Amino acid sequence: MRRRQTRNKKDIGIKVIPIGGLNEIGKNMTLLECQDEILIIDCGMSFPDDEMFGIDIVIPDFSYLMANKEKIVGMVLTHGHEDHIGAIPYLLKNINIPVFGTRLTLGLVGNKLKEHNVIGDLRTVIPGEKFKLGKNFEVEPIRTTHSIADAVCLSVNTPAGIVFHSGDFKVDYTPVDGEPIDFSKLAELGKEGVTLMLCDSTNAVRPGFTASEKVVGQTIESIFRTAKDRIIIATFSSNVHRVQRIIENAVKVGRKVAVSGRSMENVVALAIELGYLDIPAGTLVDLRTARNIPDDKLVIITTGSQGEPMSALSRIATGDHKAIKLKKGDMVILSSTPIPGNEKTVSNVVNRLFEKGAEVIYSDIADIHVSGHACQEELKLLHSLIRPKFFMPVHGEYRHLIQHSHIAESLGLSKDNIFVLDNGDILNVKRDKAHIDRNQIEADAILVDGLGVGDVGNIVLRDRKMLSESGLIIATAAIDRFGGILVSGPEIISRGFVYVRENEALIEEAKQVVKDTIEKCLENNIKEWGSMKAKVRESLSSYIFQTTKRNPIILPIFLEV
Amino acid sequence: MRRRQTRNKKDIGIKVIPIGGLNEIGKNMTLLECQDEILIIDCGMSFPDDEMFGIDIVIPDFSYLMANKEKIVGMVLTHGHEDHIGAIPYLLKNINIPVFGTRLTLGLVGNKLKEHNVIGDLRTVIPGEKFKLGKNFEVEPIRTTHSIADAVCLSVNTPAGIVFHSGDFKVDYTPVDGEPIDFSKLAELGKEGVTLMLCDSTNAVRPGFTASEKVVGQTIESIFRTAKDRIIIATFSSNVHRVQRIIENAVKVGRKVAVSGRSMENVVALAIELGYLDIPAGTLVDLRTARNIPDDKLVIITTGSQGEPMSALSRIATGDHKAIKLKKGDMVILSSTPIPGNEKTVSNVVNRLFEKGAEVIYSDIADIHVSGHACQEELKLLHSLIRPKFFMPVHGEYRHLIQHSHIAESLGLSKDNIFVLDNGDILNVKRDKAHIDRNQIEADAILVDGLGVGDVGNIVLRDRKMLSESGLIIATAAIDRFGGILVSGPEIISRGFVYVRENEALIEEAKQVVKDTIEKCLENNIKEWGSMKAKVRESLSSYIFQTTKRNPIILPIFLEV
């Protein structure tokens, strides 16, 4: 009897289903499914790539969850960065499930839900304290270090054994809050036996170790000591540790601190409320009264270190910021490195700041930022502690996942036990075996444009791309098809093609081409709208291409009169 | 008498006029003007930035030159990179002037002119041999080292003394062609006395030295020795030295070499013809017959190391290349680092290559590229050799120019003798004094789109940006204004807005909004087209924004019937 039970239990498998975060940076979301229960880990957003014209943000595809609502036992969060919590409001609008996270993480989620007018069932967890979810999952959040406070990795006990999810992490032996990774717990897990590890791959191509946040603190201190006038320092609002370091160093050199930028104000307020920021009384001043403070006694912390066009720092750089006008002698610090794709935008802001006479310190010229993600030696450390039977690299582009696989192999894990998945694949895991089923569930990038979620698809994006490249030309006419008469028009209207006032001859000739084509159609009794439009499109686009070597969208619009 | 002449001669000044290359990377072009003579140094193009939708390339503004054609005595080139020669065809289409350059430089210019069907008066110069231009200029090209063969810096003797232009350079003590910088000549110049130095600032923010091209050769060799199957290596076609190193190492490991990609084929043919590539007989094979060569005996050199969408490497990555189909075991090497702004495109290509099963080596994981530009220590070396009276940093964004100024200051040059200009400013230089006149000539970025040069301006670009973000909606109707009757329509047509088939209700409601607005206009006797269109634009855009939070361009088109 007992033996049978054991065998049965051994046979219960789980499915690991990545909906986002594989072959991309961002929109991290993974499901653990066992029998009739689904546990969700994280629910992040990502930023649109260059081809996603007009898109605000990108979120994971919730179709599988919508079809399996009743199975969901809850969502567990690893930390409060946008790429892990940013899509939660979009999910909670449709499904009411409990969301588990540490205090700061849930604080950030709460702010986000408020913005979206969504109510959430948020439940605080404590690192080291296990909790059950459904009948199949027991979750233990474990303290880890990352570029945001209160980050955890997750140990999930399942019928197929322990699944360990690293979350995002780096190994910081000297974190700002004095709370390093719970190594003993990780070692214990490794000893107990972990069936599957999912691990952050963001920095898997970087050799060595990521430097401690402490290094940035030292750079900040030395820069603060040399500054003669006002200091303006930009960083990610969610990097509460960095903000803490900035404030500590401001205090050290006898300066007050003001905060600018909505998200920075919100996060600082939240972090103070929850006790994640330790600010001596009298240090924080209101930005509006900051003008009464001498320049050499003030530090302004702000957002926009990625050059975001509407951010406080961009507005300071262009002179559009209401409260902060740049002066010669100001020192501006960008405490960040550009996220891939943002390099040019950041350089533009730096150039504008220099032009305004500020001294600008940025990542090219000082160690003013450290990554939040583990480099190769740190990954090896985690692998060596956890010693999982199976390994699945997560959080990264394909090149990162492949490189992470190589690292796991180099540590002795068999190639057969390493699983590189794509979003929408399923990894079937039992205690002693695992295999991938490819392409099982829908896991597309869902594009959010204004209020529309998912209504901008490939056709609309293709049109936007074509419009952006050569604009469009509209040829319009009122036609009496019955009488075979061109009643009014044709009119030629263009947008994004050429500046019409300087190209009247071209437009006149185009008009003539359209007129001739319509009249020929009517003569030859071609009166079906589709055929007429095709003829006009053909003759006009060929005329335009010959004269300009451009390919605008050609849009014939005919009205029956 | 003699004294008077001297004084007179001392009084003749020159103007230094940057038309491109300041506060930007690319389209380098500088004028030296003295009395009624203009000498042009370089004539480069640049690539459009992200906001320049649909633009192919950017060239300098030639208006000042067009207005002063008869003054031009000639153009002198420093080297054959696109950012120094790319705009020549556009200038020579309008002005016939002699173009002076070294052999390879002119070979590349010749290819370019052929493509554009332009005839040029190209005159070969030899480093170290002086030549007169007009009555005011004597030019000496001086051997330097850069990431292209046959690069020179220029010493121009003028009535105001020597103007030294560094061109683009790095200090490579072990260049591939064995021809290092002519240091003794530079030292001699410094001794003789240089009035003004213009110097490359591209790497002015980077500390230390740029590594020698030799380092890349070593990396290539060690990679080639580990490769088991086919090797595909991408680099800039103009980097003849790199191509030479690749071929040498292919020969070392007993492999044949095939070339793919039009620009690579052209440059290799030219370099062989001019003797800049030394290839053992039997090494080069045709790509079409390369399939008969065993995988482990073949190296394919190709273009596309910047992830350019139409390049050979991109087509290999997507499987669209006709002759080269990627196989598991192939090794693909990107011998380059992404130019700022190209990071994501390059990553995408790398990911696609990995997905096809290739082993991919790129700059994140190996020392497979070195810069062609001098870092801080090399700049200091050049400053110390030339010891100019006045200094003007060129070739760089504002942050680079400023940093380069700091370097010059740190070497003891007075701040008053350093001039940071913008394109279109004029530096007036005499032997003992210099000053800037700001904003003197037109020096805009001229956008080339297809056959159009300069006809896409800010209005067209703004339209393209708006179209790319939210698309457009056209509301069209045929109206009998005299009778006050809406005869036909309104029709609603959109592009790049929403996928119409899935949003019929929205489009129907929009139609109703337009209909109501037109009818109200007619009722209220508002019959002027401008006013009617304004009303429709207003009501429709407000309806669309309320329902979707998007701002498409609204285009009412009415026909009188």
JSON list of C-alpha atoms in Angstrom, two decimals, chain A residues 59-220:
[
{"chain": "A", "resi": 59, "resn": "ILE", "atom": "CA", "xyz": [2.08, 42.61, -22.05]},
{"chain": "A", "resi": 60, "resn": "PRO", "atom": "CA", "xyz": [1.91, 38.81, -21.98]},
{"chain": "A", "resi": 61, "resn": "ASP", "atom": "CA", "xyz": [-0.84, 36.87, -23.70]},
{"chain": "A", "resi": 62, "resn": "PHE", "atom": "CA", "xyz": [-3.43, 35.91, -21.06]},
{"chain": "A", "resi": 63, "resn": "SER", "atom": "CA", "xyz": [-5.58, 33.67, -23.32]},
{"chain": "A", "resi": 64, "resn": "TYR", "atom": "CA", "xyz": [-4.47, 30.43, -21.67]},
{"chain": "A", "resi": 65, "resn": "LEU", "atom": "CA", "xyz": [-5.23, 31.89, -18.24]},
{"chain": "A", "resi": 66, "resn": "MET", "atom": "CA", "xyz": [-8.59, 33.28, -19.36]},
{"chain": "A", "resi": 67, "resn": "ALA", "atom": "CA", "xyz": [-9.53, 29.80, -20.59]},
{"chain": "A", "resi": 68, "resn": "ASN", "atom": "CA", "xyz": [-8.40, 28.25, -17.31]},
{"chain": "A", "resi": 69, "resn": "LYS", "atom": "CA", "xyz": [-9.49, 30.88, -14.79]},
{"chain": "A", "resi": 70, "resn": "GLU", "atom": "CA", "xyz": [-10.87, 28.42, -12.28]},
{"chain": "A", "resi": 71, "resn": "LYS", "atom": "CA", "xyz": [-7.54, 26.58, -12.04]},
{"chain": "A", "resi": 72, "resn": "ILE", "atom": "CA", "xyz": [-5.52, 29.58, -10.85]},
{"chain": "A", "resi": 73, "resn": "VAL", "atom": "CA", "xyz": [-4.61, 29.34, -7.18]},
{"chain": "A", "resi": 74, "resn": "GLY", "atom": "CA", "xyz": [-2.67, 32.60, -7.04]},
{"chain": "A", "resi": 75, "resn": "MET", "atom": "CA", "xyz": [0.22, 34.72, -8.26]},
{"chain": "A", "resi": 76, "resn": "VAL", "atom": "CA", "xyz": [3.58, 34.99, -6.51]},
{"chain": "A", "resi": 77, "resn": "LEU", "atom": "CA", "xyz": [5.91, 37.89, -7.23]},
{"chain": "A", "resi": 78, "resn": "THR", "atom": "CA", "xyz": [9.69, 37.89, -7.04]},
{"chain": "A", "resi": 79, "resn": "HIS", "atom": "CA", "xyz": [10.15, 41.68, -6.90]},
{"chain": "A", "resi": 80, "resn": "GLY", "atom": "CA", "xyz": [8.65, 45.02, -7.86]},
{"chain": "A", "resi": 81, "resn": "HIS", "atom": "CA", "xyz": [10.25, 45.90, -11.22]},
{"chain": "A", "resi": 82, "resn": "GLU", "atom": "CA", "xyz": [7.99, 46.72, -14.16]},
{"chain": "A", "resi": 83, "resn": "ASP", "atom": "CA", "xyz": [9.14, 43.68, -16.11]},
{"chain": "A", "resi": 84, "resn": "HIS", "atom": "CA", "xyz": [7.78, 41.53, -13.28]},
{"chain": "A", "resi": 85, "resn": "ILE", "atom": "CA", "xyz": [4.67, 43.40, -12.10]},
{"chain": "A", "resi": 86, "resn": "GLY", "atom": "CA", "xyz": [3.79, 45.82, -14.93]},
{"chain": "A", "resi": 87, "resn": "ALA", "atom": "CA", "xyz": [1.04, 43.73, -16.55]},
{"chain": "A", "resi": 88, "resn": "ILE", "atom": "CA", "xyz": [-0.79, 42.84, -13.31]},
{"chain": "A", "resi": 89, "resn": "PRO", "atom": "CA", "xyz": [-3.54, 45.49, -13.71]},
{"chain": "A", "resi": 90, "resn": "TYR", "atom": "CA", "xyz": [-4.39, 44.10, -17.16]},
{"chain": "A", "resi": 91, "resn": "LEU", "atom": "CA", "xyz": [-4.78, 40.60, -15.72]},
{"chain": "A", "resi": 92, "resn": "LEU", "atom": "CA", "xyz": [-6.67, 41.63, -12.58]},
{"chain": "A", "resi": 93, "resn": "LYS", "atom": "CA", "xyz": [-9.16, 43.57, -14.69]},
{"chain": "A", "resi": 94, "resn": "ASN", "atom": "CA", "xyz": [-10.28, 40.16, -15.95]},
{"chain": "A", "resi": 95, "resn": "ILE", "atom": "CA", "xyz": [-9.50, 37.70, -13.20]},
{"chain": "A", "resi": 96, "resn": "ASN", "atom": "CA", "xyz": [-9.70, 38.07, -9.46]},
{"chain": "A", "resi": 97, "resn": "ILE", "atom": "CA", "xyz": [-6.85, 36.11, -7.86]},
{"chain": "A", "resi": 98, "resn": "PRO", "atom": "CA", "xyz": [-4.74, 36.59, -4.74]},
{"chain": "A", "resi": 99, "resn": "VAL", "atom": "CA", "xyz": [-1.35, 38.18, -5.34]},
{"chain": "A", "resi": 100, "resn": "PHE", "atom": "CA", "xyz": [1.53, 37.30, -3.00]},
{"chain": "A", "resi": 101, "resn": "GLY", "atom": "CA", "xyz": [4.64, 39.41, -2.57]},
{"chain": "A", "resi": 102, "resn": "THR", "atom": "CA", "xyz": [6.96, 41.08, -0.11]},
{"chain": "A", "resi": 103, "resn": "ARG", "atom": "CA", "xyz": [5.97, 44.45, 1.39]},
{"chain": "A", "resi": 104, "resn": "LEU", "atom": "CA", "xyz": [7.74, 46.80, -1.00]},
{"chain": "A", "resi": 105, "resn": "THR", "atom": "CA", "xyz": [6.75, 44.70, -4.00]},
{"chain": "A", "resi": 106, "resn": "LEU", "atom": "CA", "xyz": [3.08, 44.84, -3.03]},
{"chain": "A", "resi": 107, "resn": "GLY", "atom": "CA", "xyz": [3.40, 48.55, -2.26]},
{"chain": "A", "resi": 108, "resn": "LEU", "atom": "CA", "xyz": [4.51, 49.14, -5.84]},
{"chain": "A", "resi": 109, "resn": "VAL", "atom": "CA", "xyz": [1.75, 46.87, -7.15]},
{"chain": "A", "resi": 110, "resn": "GLY", "atom": "CA", "xyz": [-0.76, 48.81, -5.05]},
{"chain": "A", "resi": 111, "resn": "ASN", "atom": "CA", "xyz": [0.33, 52.14, -6.61]},
{"chain": "A", "resi": 112, "resn": "LYS", "atom": "CA", "xyz": [-0.03, 50.59, -10.03]},
{"chain": "A", "resi": 113, "resn": "LEU", "atom": "CA", "xyz": [-3.50, 49.20, -9.36]},
{"chain": "A", "resi": 114, "resn": "LYS", "atom": "CA", "xyz": [-4.63, 52.58, -8.06]},
{"chain": "A", "resi": 115, "resn": "GLU", "atom": "CA", "xyz": [-3.55, 54.23, -11.35]},
{"chain": "A", "resi": 116, "resn": "HIS", "atom": "CA", "xyz": [-5.62, 51.69, -13.25]},
{"chain": "A", "resi": 117, "resn": "ASN", "atom": "CA", "xyz": [-8.58, 51.80, -10.86]},
{"chain": "A", "resi": 118, "resn": "VAL", "atom": "CA", "xyz": [-8.33, 48.10, -10.22]},
{"chain": "A", "resi": 119, "resn": "ILE", "atom": "CA", "xyz": [-8.84, 46.41, -6.87]},
{"chain": "A", "resi": 120, "resn": "GLY", "atom": "CA", "xyz": [-6.49, 43.59, -5.97]},
{"chain": "A", "resi": 121, "resn": "ASP", "atom": "CA", "xyz": [-6.34, 40.94, -3.27]},
{"chain": "A", "resi": 122, "resn": "LEU", "atom": "CA", "xyz": [-2.75, 41.60, -2.14]},
{"chain": "A", "resi": 123, "resn": "ARG", "atom": "CA", "xyz": [-1.19, 39.32, 0.49]},
{"chain": "A", "resi": 124, "resn": "THR", "atom": "CA", "xyz": [2.14, 40.09, 2.10]},
{"chain": "A", "resi": 125, "resn": "VAL", "atom": "CA", "xyz": [4.68, 37.30, 2.47]},
{"chain": "A", "resi": 126, "resn": "ILE", "atom": "CA", "xyz": [7.77, 37.15, 4.65]},
{"chain": "A", "resi": 127, "resn": "PRO", "atom": "CA", "xyz": [11.02, 35.71, 3.30]},
{"chain": "A", "resi": 128, "resn": "GLY", "atom": "CA", "xyz": [11.66, 32.36, 4.96]},
{"chain": "A", "resi": 129, "resn": "GLU", "atom": "CA", "xyz": [7.98, 31.73, 5.77]},
{"chain": "A", "resi": 130, "resn": "LYS", "atom": "CA", "xyz": [6.36, 29.00, 3.72]},
{"chain": "A", "resi": 131, "resn": "PHE", "atom": "CA", "xyz": [2.75, 29.12, 2.57]},
{"chain": "A", "resi": 132, "resn": "LYS", "atom": "CA", "xyz": [0.47, 26.66, 0.81]},
{"chain": "A", "resi": 133, "resn": "LEU", "atom": "CA", "xyz": [-1.22, 27.48, -2.48]},
{"chain": "A", "resi": 134, "resn": "GLY", "atom": "CA", "xyz": [-3.91, 25.01, -3.48]},
{"chain": "A", "resi": 135, "resn": "LYS", "atom": "CA", "xyz": [-3.24, 21.39, -2.62]},
{"chain": "A", "resi": 136, "resn": "ASN", "atom": "CA", "xyz": [-0.19, 21.02, -4.88]},
{"chain": "A", "resi": 137, "resn": "PHE", "atom": "CA", "xyz": [2.08, 23.96, -4.12]},
{"chain": "A", "resi": 138, "resn": "GLU", "atom": "CA", "xyz": [3.98, 25.09, -1.08]},
{"chain": "A", "resi": 139, "resn": "VAL", "atom": "CA", "xyz": [5.94, 28.29, -1.68]},
{"chain": "A", "resi": 140, "resn": "GLU", "atom": "CA", "xyz": [8.89, 29.65, 0.23]},
{"chain": "A", "resi": 141, "resn": "PRO", "atom": "CA", "xyz": [10.16, 33.12, -0.70]},
{"chain": "A", "resi": 142, "resn": "ILE", "atom": "CA", "xyz": [13.88, 33.36, -0.01]},
{"chain": "A", "resi": 143, "resn": "ARG", "atom": "CA", "xyz": [15.76, 36.64, 0.48]},
{"chain": "A", "resi": 144, "resn": "THR", "atom": "CA", "xyz": [17.93, 37.56, -2.52]},
{"chain": "A", "resi": 145, "resn": "THR", "atom": "CA", "xyz": [19.74, 40.70, -3.72]},
{"chain": "A", "resi": 146, "resn": "HIS", "atom": "CA", "xyz": [18.85, 42.71, -6.80]},
{"chain": "A", "resi": 147, "resn": "SER", "atom": "CA", "xyz": [18.69, 46.37, -7.82]},
{"chain": "A", "resi": 148, "resn": "ILE", "atom": "CA", "xyz": [15.45, 46.80, -5.86]},
{"chain": "A", "resi": 149, "resn": "ALA", "atom": "CA", "xyz": [14.81, 46.17, -2.20]},
{"chain": "A", "resi": 150, "resn": "ASP", "atom": "CA", "xyz": [12.78, 43.22, -0.95]},
{"chain": "A", "resi": 151, "resn": "ALA", "atom": "CA", "xyz": [13.54, 40.89, -3.86]},
{"chain": "A", "resi": 152, "resn": "VAL", "atom": "CA", "xyz": [13.10, 37.17, -3.36]},
{"chain": "A", "resi": 153, "resn": "CYS", "atom": "CA", "xyz": [13.75, 33.93, -5.17]},
{"chain": "A", "resi": 154, "resn": "LEU", "atom": "CA", "xyz": [11.16, 31.19, -4.81]},
{"chain": "A", "resi": 155, "resn": "SER", "atom": "CA", "xyz": [11.32, 27.59, -3.74]},
{"chain": "A", "resi": 156, "resn": "VAL", "atom": "CA", "xyz": [8.09, 25.87, -4.73]},
{"chain": "A", "resi": 157, "resn": "ASN", "atom": "CA", "xyz": [7.48, 22.42, -3.37]},
{"chain": "A", "resi": 158, "resn": "THR", "atom": "CA", "xyz": [5.38, 20.44, -5.85]},
{"chain": "A", "resi": 159, "resn": "PRO", "atom": "CA", "xyz": [4.38, 16.79, -6.32]},
{"chain": "A", "resi": 160, "resn": "ALA", "atom": "CA", "xyz": [7.31, 16.60, -8.79]},
{"chain": "A", "resi": 161, "resn": "GLY", "atom": "CA", "xyz": [9.75, 17.92, -6.21]},
{"chain": "A", "resi": 162, "resn": "ILE", "atom": "CA", "xyz": [11.16, 21.36, -5.61]},
{"chain": "A", "resi": 163, "resn": "VAL", "atom": "CA", "xyz": [11.07, 23.95, -8.38]},
{"chain": "A", "resi": 164, "resn": "PHE", "atom": "CA", "xyz": [13.50, 26.78, -7.67]},
{"chain": "A", "resi": 165, "resn": "HIS", "atom": "CA", "xyz": [13.01, 30.13, -9.42]},
{"chain": "A", "resi": 166, "resn": "SER", "atom": "CA", "xyz": [15.89, 32.60, -9.02]},
{"chain": "A", "resi": 167, "resn": "GLY", "atom": "CA", "xyz": [13.85, 35.69, -9.82]},
{"chain": "A", "resi": 168, "resn": "ASP", "atom": "CA", "xyz": [16.20, 38.48, -10.89]},
{"chain": "A", "resi": 169, "resn": "PHE", "atom": "CA", "xyz": [19.32, 38.53, -8.76]},
{"chain": "A", "resi": 170, "resn": "LYS", "atom": "CA", "xyz": [22.95, 39.40, -8.31]},
{"chain": "A", "resi": 171, "resn": "VAL", "atom": "CA", "xyz": [25.27, 38.27, -5.54]},
{"chain": "A", "resi": 172, "resn": "ASP", "atom": "CA", "xyz": [25.83, 41.40, -3.48]},
{"chain": "A", "resi": 173, "resn": "TYR", "atom": "CA", "xyz": [27.85, 40.58, -0.37]},
{"chain": "A", "resi": 174, "resn": "THR", "atom": "CA", "xyz": [27.52, 44.16, 0.87]},
{"chain": "A", "resi": 175, "resn": "PRO", "atom": "CA", "xyz": [23.96, 45.21, 0.02]},
{"chain": "A", "resi": 176, "resn": "VAL", "atom": "CA", "xyz": [22.74, 48.61, 1.14]},
{"chain": "A", "resi": 177, "resn": "ASP", "atom": "CA", "xyz": [20.08, 47.19, 3.45]},
{"chain": "A", "resi": 178, "resn": "GLY", "atom": "CA", "xyz": [22.52, 44.70, 4.99]},
{"chain": "A", "resi": 179, "resn": "GLU", "atom": "CA", "xyz": [20.36, 41.77, 3.94]},
{"chain": "A", "resi": 180, "resn": "PRO", "atom": "CA", "xyz": [22.42, 39.46, 1.71]},
{"chain": "A", "resi": 181, "resn": "ILE", "atom": "CA", "xyz": [21.14, 36.38, -0.09]},
{"chain": "A", "resi": 182, "resn": "ASP", "atom": "CA", "xyz": [20.09, 33.61, 2.28]},
{"chain": "A", "resi": 183, "resn": "PHE", "atom": "CA", "xyz": [22.94, 31.34, 1.19]},
{"chain": "A", "resi": 184, "resn": "SER", "atom": "CA", "xyz": [22.39, 28.79, 3.96]},
{"chain": "A", "resi": 185, "resn": "LYS", "atom": "CA", "xyz": [18.81, 28.31, 2.84]},
{"chain": "A", "resi": 186, "resn": "LEU", "atom": "CA", "xyz": [19.96, 27.83, -0.77]},
{"chain": "A", "resi": 187, "resn": "ALA", "atom": "CA", "xyz": [22.61, 25.32, 0.30]},
{"chain": "A", "resi": 188, "resn": "GLU", "atom": "CA", "xyz": [19.97, 23.48, 2.31]},
{"chain": "A", "resi": 189, "resn": "LEU", "atom": "CA", "xyz": [17.73, 23.31, -0.75]},
{"chain": "A", "resi": 190, "resn": "GLY", "atom": "CA", "xyz": [20.60, 21.94, -2.79]},
{"chain": "A", "resi": 191, "resn": "LYS", "atom": "CA", "xyz": [21.16, 19.26, -0.19]},
{"chain": "A", "resi": 192, "resn": "GLU", "atom": "CA", "xyz": [17.46, 18.41, -0.02]},
{"chain": "A", "resi": 193, "resn": "GLY", "atom": "CA", "xyz": [17.37, 18.04, -3.82]},
{"chain": "A", "resi": 194, "resn": "VAL", "atom": "CA", "xyz": [15.90, 20.43, -6.37]},
{"chain": "A", "resi": 195, "resn": "THR", "atom": "CA", "xyz": [14.13, 18.95, -9.36]},
{"chain": "A", "resi": 196, "resn": "LEU", "atom": "CA", "xyz": [14.17, 22.02, -11.57]},
{"chain": "A", "resi": 197, "resn": "MET", "atom": "CA", "xyz": [15.87, 25.40, -11.46]},
{"chain": "A", "resi": 198, "resn": "LEU", "atom": "CA", "xyz": [14.70, 28.39, -13.49]},
{"chain": "A", "resi": 199, "resn": "CYS", "atom": "CA", "xyz": [17.40, 31.03, -13.46]},
{"chain": "A", "resi": 200, "resn": "ASP", "atom": "CA", "xyz": [17.88, 34.64, -14.63]},
{"chain": "A", "resi": 201, "resn": "SER", "atom": "CA", "xyz": [20.07, 34.81, -17.77]},
{"chain": "A", "resi": 202, "resn": "THR", "atom": "CA", "xyz": [20.22, 38.58, -18.40]},
{"chain": "A", "resi": 203, "resn": "ASN", "atom": "CA", "xyz": [23.98, 38.84, -17.82]},
{"chain": "A", "resi": 204, "resn": "ALA", "atom": "CA", "xyz": [24.92, 35.29, -18.83]},
{"chain": "A", "resi": 205, "resn": "VAL", "atom": "CA", "xyz": [27.27, 36.60, -21.54]},
{"chain": "A", "resi": 206, "resn": "ARG", "atom": "CA", "xyz": [29.23, 38.75, -19.08]},
{"chain": "A", "resi": 207, "resn": "PRO", "atom": "CA", "xyz": [32.25, 37.17, -17.47]},
{"chain": "A", "resi": 208, "resn": "GLY", "atom": "CA", "xyz": [33.20, 37.75, -13.84]},
{"chain": "A", "resi": 209, "resn": "PHE", "atom": "CA", "xyz": [31.12, 39.26, -11.06]},
{"chain": "A", "resi": 210, "resn": "THR", "atom": "CA", "xyz": [28.72, 42.20, -10.97]},
{"chain": "A", "resi": 211, "resn": "ALA", "atom": "CA", "xyz": [30.07, 44.85, -8.64]},
{"chain": "A", "resi": 212, "resn": "SER", "atom": "CA", "xyz": [28.30, 45.60, -5.38]},
{"chain": "A", "resi": 213, "resn": "GLU", "atom": "CA", "xyz": [25.95, 48.54, -5.03]},
{"chain": "A", "resi": 214, "resn": "LYS", "atom": "CA", "xyz": [28.57, 49.72, -2.52]},
{"chain": "A", "resi": 215, "resn": "VAL", "atom": "CA", "xyz": [30.88, 50.69, -5.41]},
{"chain": "A", "resi": 216, "resn": "VAL", "atom": "CA", "xyz": [28.29, 53.14, -6.71]},
{"chain": "A", "resi": 217, "resn": "GLY", "atom": "CA", "xyz": [27.95, 54.57, -3.24]},
{"chain": "A", "resi": 218, "resn": "GLN", "atom": "CA", "xyz": [31.69, 55.27, -3.21]},
{"chain": "A", "resi": 219, "resn": "THR", "atom": "CA", "xyz": [31.61, 56.93, -6.64]},
{"chain": "A", "resi": 220, "resn": "ILE", "atom": "CA", "xyz": [28.66, 59.05, -5.59]}
]
